[in-house]
mmCIF file of C-alpha atoms in Angstrom:
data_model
loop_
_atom_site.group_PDB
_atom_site.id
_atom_site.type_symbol
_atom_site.label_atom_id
_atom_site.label_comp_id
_atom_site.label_asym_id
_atom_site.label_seq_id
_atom_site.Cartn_x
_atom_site.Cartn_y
_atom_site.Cartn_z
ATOM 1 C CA UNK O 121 182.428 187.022 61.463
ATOM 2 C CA UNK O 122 182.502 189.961 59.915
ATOM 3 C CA UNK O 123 179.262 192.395 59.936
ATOM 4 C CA UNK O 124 177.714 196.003 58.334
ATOM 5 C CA UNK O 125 174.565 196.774 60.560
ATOM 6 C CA UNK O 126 174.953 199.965 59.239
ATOM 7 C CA UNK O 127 176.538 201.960 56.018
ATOM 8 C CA UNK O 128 179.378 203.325 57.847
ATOM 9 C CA UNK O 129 179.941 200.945 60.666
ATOM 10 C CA UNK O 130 181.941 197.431 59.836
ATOM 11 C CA UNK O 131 182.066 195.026 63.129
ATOM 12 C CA UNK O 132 184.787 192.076 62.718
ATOM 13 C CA UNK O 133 185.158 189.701 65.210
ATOM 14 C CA UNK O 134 186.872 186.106 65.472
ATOM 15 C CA UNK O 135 187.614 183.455 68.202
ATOM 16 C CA UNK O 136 189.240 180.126 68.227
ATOM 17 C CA UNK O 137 188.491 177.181 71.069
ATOM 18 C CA UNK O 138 191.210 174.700 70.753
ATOM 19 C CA UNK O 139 192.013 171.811 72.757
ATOM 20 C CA UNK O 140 195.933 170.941 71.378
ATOM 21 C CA UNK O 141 197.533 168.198 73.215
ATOM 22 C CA UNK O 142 200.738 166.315 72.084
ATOM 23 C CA UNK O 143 199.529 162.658 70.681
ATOM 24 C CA UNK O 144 202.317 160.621 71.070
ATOM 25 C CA UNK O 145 205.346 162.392 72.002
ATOM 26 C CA UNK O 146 208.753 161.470 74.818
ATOM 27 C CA UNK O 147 211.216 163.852 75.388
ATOM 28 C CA UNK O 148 214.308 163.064 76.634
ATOM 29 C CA UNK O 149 215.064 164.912 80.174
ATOM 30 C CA UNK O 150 218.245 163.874 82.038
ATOM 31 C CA UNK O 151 218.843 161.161 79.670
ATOM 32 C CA UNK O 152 215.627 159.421 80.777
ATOM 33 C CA UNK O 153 212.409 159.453 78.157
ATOM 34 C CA UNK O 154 209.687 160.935 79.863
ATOM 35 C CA UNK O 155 206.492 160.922 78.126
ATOM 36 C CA UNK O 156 204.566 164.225 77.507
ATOM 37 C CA UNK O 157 201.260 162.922 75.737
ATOM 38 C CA UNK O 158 198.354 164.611 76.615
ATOM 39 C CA UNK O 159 199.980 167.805 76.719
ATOM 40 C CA UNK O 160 199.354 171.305 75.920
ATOM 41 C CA UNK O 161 202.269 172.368 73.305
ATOM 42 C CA UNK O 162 204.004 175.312 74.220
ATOM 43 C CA UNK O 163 203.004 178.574 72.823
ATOM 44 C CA UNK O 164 199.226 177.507 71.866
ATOM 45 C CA UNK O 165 196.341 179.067 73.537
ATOM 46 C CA UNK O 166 193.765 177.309 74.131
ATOM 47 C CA UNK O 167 191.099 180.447 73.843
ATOM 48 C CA UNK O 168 191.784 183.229 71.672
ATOM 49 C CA UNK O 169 189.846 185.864 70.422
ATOM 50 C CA UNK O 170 189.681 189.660 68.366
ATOM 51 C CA UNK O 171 187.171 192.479 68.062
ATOM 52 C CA UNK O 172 187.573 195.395 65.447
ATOM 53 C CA UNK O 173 184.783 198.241 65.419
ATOM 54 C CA UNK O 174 185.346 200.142 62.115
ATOM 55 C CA UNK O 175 183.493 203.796 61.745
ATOM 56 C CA UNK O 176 183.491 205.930 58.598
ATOM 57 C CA UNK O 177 182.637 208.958 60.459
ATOM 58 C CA UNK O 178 182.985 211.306 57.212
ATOM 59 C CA UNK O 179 183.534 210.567 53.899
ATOM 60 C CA UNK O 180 187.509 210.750 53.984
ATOM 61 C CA UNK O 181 187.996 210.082 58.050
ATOM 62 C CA UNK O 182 187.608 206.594 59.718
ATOM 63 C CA UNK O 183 188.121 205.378 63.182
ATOM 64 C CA UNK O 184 188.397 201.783 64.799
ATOM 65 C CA UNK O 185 188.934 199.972 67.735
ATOM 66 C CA UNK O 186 190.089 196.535 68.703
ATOM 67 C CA UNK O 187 190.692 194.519 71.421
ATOM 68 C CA UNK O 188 192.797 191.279 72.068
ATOM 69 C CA UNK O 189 192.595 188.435 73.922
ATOM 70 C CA UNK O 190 195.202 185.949 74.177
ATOM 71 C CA UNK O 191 194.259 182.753 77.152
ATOM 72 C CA UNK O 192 197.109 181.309 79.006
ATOM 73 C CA UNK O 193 199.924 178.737 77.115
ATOM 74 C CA UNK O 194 202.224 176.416 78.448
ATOM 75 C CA UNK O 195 206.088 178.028 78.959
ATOM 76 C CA UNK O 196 207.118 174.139 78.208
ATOM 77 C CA UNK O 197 206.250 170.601 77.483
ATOM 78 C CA UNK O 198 206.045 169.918 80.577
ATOM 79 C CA UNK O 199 202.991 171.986 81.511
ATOM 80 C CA UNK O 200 204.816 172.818 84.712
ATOM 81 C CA UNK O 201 205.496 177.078 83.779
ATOM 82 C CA UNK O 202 202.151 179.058 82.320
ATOM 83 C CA UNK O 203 202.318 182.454 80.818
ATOM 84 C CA UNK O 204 199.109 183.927 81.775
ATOM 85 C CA UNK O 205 196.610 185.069 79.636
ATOM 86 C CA UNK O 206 196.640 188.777 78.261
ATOM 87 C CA UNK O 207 194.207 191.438 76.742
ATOM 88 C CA UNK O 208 195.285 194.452 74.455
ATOM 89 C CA UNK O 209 193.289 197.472 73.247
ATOM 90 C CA UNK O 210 194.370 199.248 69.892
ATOM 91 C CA UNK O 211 192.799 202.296 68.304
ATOM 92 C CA UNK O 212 192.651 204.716 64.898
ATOM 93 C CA UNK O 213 192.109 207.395 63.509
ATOM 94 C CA UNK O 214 192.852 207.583 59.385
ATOM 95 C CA UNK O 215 192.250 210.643 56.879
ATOM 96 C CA UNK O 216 192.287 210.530 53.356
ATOM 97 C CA UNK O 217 194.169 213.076 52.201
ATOM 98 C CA UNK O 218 193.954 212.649 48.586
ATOM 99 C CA UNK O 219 193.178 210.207 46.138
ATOM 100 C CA UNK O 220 195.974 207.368 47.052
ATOM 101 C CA UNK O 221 197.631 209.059 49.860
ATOM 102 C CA UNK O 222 196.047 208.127 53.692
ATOM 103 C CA UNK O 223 197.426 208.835 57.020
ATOM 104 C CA UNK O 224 196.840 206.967 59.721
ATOM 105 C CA UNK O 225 197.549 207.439 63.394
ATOM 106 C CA UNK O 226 197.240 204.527 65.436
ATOM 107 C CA UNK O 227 197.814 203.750 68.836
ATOM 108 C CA UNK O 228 198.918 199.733 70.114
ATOM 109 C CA UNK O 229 198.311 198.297 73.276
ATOM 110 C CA UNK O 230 197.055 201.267 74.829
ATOM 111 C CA UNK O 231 196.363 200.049 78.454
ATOM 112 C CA UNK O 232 200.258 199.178 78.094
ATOM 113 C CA UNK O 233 199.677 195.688 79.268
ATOM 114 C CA UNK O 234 202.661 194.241 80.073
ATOM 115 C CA UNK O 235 202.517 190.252 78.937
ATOM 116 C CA UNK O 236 204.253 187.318 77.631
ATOM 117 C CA UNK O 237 204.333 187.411 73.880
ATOM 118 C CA UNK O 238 205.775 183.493 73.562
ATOM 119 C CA UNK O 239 208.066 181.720 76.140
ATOM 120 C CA UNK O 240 211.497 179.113 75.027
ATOM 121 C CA UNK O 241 214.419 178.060 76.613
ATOM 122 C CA UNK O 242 211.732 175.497 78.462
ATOM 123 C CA UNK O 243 209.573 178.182 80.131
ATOM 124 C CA UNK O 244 212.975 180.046 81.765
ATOM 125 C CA UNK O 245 212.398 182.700 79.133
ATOM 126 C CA UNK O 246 209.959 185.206 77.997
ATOM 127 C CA UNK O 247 209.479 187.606 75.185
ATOM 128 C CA UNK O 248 207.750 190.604 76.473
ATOM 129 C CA UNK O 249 205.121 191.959 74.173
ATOM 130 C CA UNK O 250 205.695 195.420 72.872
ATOM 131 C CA UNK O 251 205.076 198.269 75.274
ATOM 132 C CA UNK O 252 202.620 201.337 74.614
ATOM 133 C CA UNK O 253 202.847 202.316 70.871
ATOM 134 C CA UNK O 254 201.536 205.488 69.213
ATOM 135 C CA UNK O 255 202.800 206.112 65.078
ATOM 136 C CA UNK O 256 201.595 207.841 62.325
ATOM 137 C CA UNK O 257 201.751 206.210 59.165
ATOM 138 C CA UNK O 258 201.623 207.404 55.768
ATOM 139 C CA UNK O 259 200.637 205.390 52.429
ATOM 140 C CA UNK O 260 200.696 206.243 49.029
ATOM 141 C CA UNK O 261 199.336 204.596 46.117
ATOM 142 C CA UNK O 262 200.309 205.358 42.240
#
């Protein structure tokens, strides 16, 4: 959903409710099938969601802020490991310089949440989500 309640002020916001479960599905564990239907794949949350608040505060500045959310997935078809659920906040702040050239600074995960990005090696592994992030970025257009 994405809204304008006023000129200068854009509000974007989407969620997704799923409920994914494996259909039909036997893995092989110790060389014995063991059946897995029912569920939850690894790596899909079952709630997600996003919020972006977009403000032209000036004719050539802009600033926004978004948060995150991300519920808890299964580490492994098994459903026996969880990585828990996680929230980020991101903000910017973007001039435009000139006609075609903007800079932007923007700041990621600003509470410097420290969470579980996916999970493999059947739940005995995670990738850590990127830390605290501040960059300036400059784009040109010709």
């Amino acid at each position: 959903v994405g809204l304008r309640p006023l000129r200068n002020l854009q509000i974007d916001a989407n969620a997704a409710l799923l409920e994914a479960r494996f259909d039909d599905f036997t893995e092989v564990v110790a060389g014995a099938p063991v059946s897995r239907n029912g569920n939850l794949p690894p790596n899909v949350p079952e709630r997600l969601g996003n919020l972006w608040v977009t403000w032209q505060f000036q004719p050539q500045w802009s600033a926004g802020a978004g948060a995150q959310y991300v519920g808890r997935r299964a580490a492994n078809n098994a459903n026996t490991v969880y990585a828990p659920s996680f929230t980020t906040l991101d903000m910017f702040l973007s001039w435009a310089v000139a006609r075609g050239a903007v800079l932007t600074l923007r700041g990621r995960n600003l509470t410097d949440e420290v969470y579980a990005l996916t999970a493999s090696n059947a739940g005995g592994q995670f990738i850590v989500g990127p830390p605290r992030s501040i960059a300036l970025e400059a784009r040109f257009a010709f």
